[in-house]
Amino acid sequence: MADITSSTILSENTRQIVMAFQYQYVDTGNESAVTKVDVSTLQANSNGDACTGVQILKCTWVVKGMTVQVMAGASTNIIMLNLDEGQSGEVDYTDVGGLPNTKQTGTSPTGDIKFTTTGAGAGDSYQIVLTMKKKYG
């Protein structure tokens, strides 16, 4: 039986997207650079321009029994957030305009957001909500 995962869009408009991610370990093992936000699938802006990247404005999380790395996709993925085992919390980068644009981070950036987990075992899980500003062009 596979691990239980879900990615849900809670709200989306041309400026922002809020997504929730859940994971429960069953027997598969750790996630390894799994794409959670594929910017090519997000709504275009009012001019029809495709979304090319996002900036994380806010992250709320509960992590049980493992570590989760939230990464900007690139030829070598860049760790944006490291959410530690047995932790919960919230960080808000709104006042500083958000974390760097994922499309301008690293070498050959994709603009996507990926998750990697380490130390996943029986009963481990995470719930993460990301509020992101959409970038175009």
PDB file of N, CA, C and O in Angstrom, residues 17 25 44 48 54 62 76 81 89 113 127 130:
ATOM      1  N   ILE A  17      -1.931  32.266  -4.610  1.00  0.00           N
ATOM      2  CA  ILE A  17      -2.490  30.921  -4.494  1.00  0.00           C
ATOM      3  C   ILE A  17      -2.189  30.421  -3.088  1.00  0.00           C
ATOM      4  O   ILE A  17      -1.102  30.673  -2.552  1.00  0.00           O
ATOM      5  N   TYR A  25       2.705   8.563   6.219  1.00  0.00           N
ATOM      6  CA  TYR A  25       3.530   7.410   5.882  1.00  0.00           C
ATOM      7  C   TYR A  25       2.720   6.131   6.067  1.00  0.00           C
ATOM      8  O   TYR A  25       2.051   5.957   7.078  1.00  0.00           O
ATOM      9  N   ALA A  44      -3.421  31.666 -15.389  1.00  0.00           N
ATOM     10  CA  ALA A  44      -2.704  32.764 -16.028  1.00  0.00           C
ATOM     11  C   ALA A  44      -3.203  34.093 -15.459  1.00  0.00           C
ATOM     12  O   ALA A  44      -4.255  34.156 -14.807  1.00  0.00           O
ATOM     13  N   GLY A  48      -3.276  36.909 -19.856  1.00  0.00           N
ATOM     14  CA  GLY A  48      -3.067  35.588 -20.430  1.00  0.00           C
ATOM     15  C   GLY A  48      -1.653  35.059 -20.266  1.00  0.00           C
ATOM     16  O   GLY A  48      -1.316  34.009 -20.816  1.00  0.00           O
ATOM     17  N   VAL A  54       6.800  31.358  -8.128  1.00  0.00           N
ATOM     18  CA  VAL A  54       6.049  31.832  -6.963  1.00  0.00           C
ATOM     19  C   VAL A  54       7.020  32.320  -5.891  1.00  0.00           C
ATOM     20  O   VAL A  54       8.185  31.938  -5.877  1.00  0.00           O
ATOM     21  N   VAL A  62       2.539  21.446  10.516  1.00  0.00           N
ATOM     22  CA  VAL A  62       2.623  20.479  11.609  1.00  0.00           C
ATOM     23  C   VAL A  62       3.357  19.278  11.011  1.00  0.00           C
ATOM     24  O   VAL A  62       2.907  18.707  10.016  1.00  0.00           O
ATOM     25  N   THR A  76      19.988  21.813  -9.423  1.00  0.00           N
ATOM     26  CA  THR A  76      20.201  21.361  -8.046  1.00  0.00           C
ATOM     27  C   THR A  76      19.189  22.123  -7.218  1.00  0.00           C
ATOM     28  O   THR A  76      19.259  23.359  -7.145  1.00  0.00           O
ATOM     29  N   LEU A  81      12.757  26.228   2.807  1.00  0.00           N
ATOM     30  CA  LEU A  81      12.343  26.039   4.195  1.00  0.00           C
ATOM     31  C   LEU A  81      12.726  24.639   4.636  1.00  0.00           C
ATOM     32  O   LEU A  81      12.586  23.689   3.858  1.00  0.00           O
ATOM     33  N   GLY A  89       4.321  25.247  13.449  1.00  0.00           N
ATOM     34  CA  GLY A  89       4.558  26.684  13.513  1.00  0.00           C
ATOM     35  C   GLY A  89       4.042  27.408  12.302  1.00  0.00           C
ATOM     36  O   GLY A  89       3.340  26.843  11.451  1.00  0.00           O
ATOM     37  N   ILE A 113       7.764  24.125  -6.914  1.00  0.00           N
ATOM     38  CA  ILE A 113       8.130  23.830  -5.526  1.00  0.00           C
ATOM     39  C   ILE A 113       8.071  22.323  -5.336  1.00  0.00           C
ATOM     40  O   ILE A 113       7.111  21.674  -5.758  1.00  0.00           O
ATOM     41  N   GLN A 127       1.299  18.194   7.643  1.00  0.00           N
ATOM     42  CA  GLN A 127       0.266  19.055   7.086  1.00  0.00           C
ATOM     43  C   GLN A 127       0.940  20.413   6.906  1.00  0.00           C
ATOM     44  O   GLN A 127       1.466  20.974   7.874  1.00  0.00           O
ATOM     45  N   LEU A 130       0.807  26.585   2.282  1.00  0.00           N
ATOM     46  CA  LEU A 130       1.645  27.636   1.719  1.00  0.00           C
ATOM     47  C   LEU A 130       0.771  28.697   1.067  1.00  0.00           C
ATOM     48  O   LEU A 130      -0.114  28.376   0.265  1.00  0.00           O
TER      49      LEU A 130
END
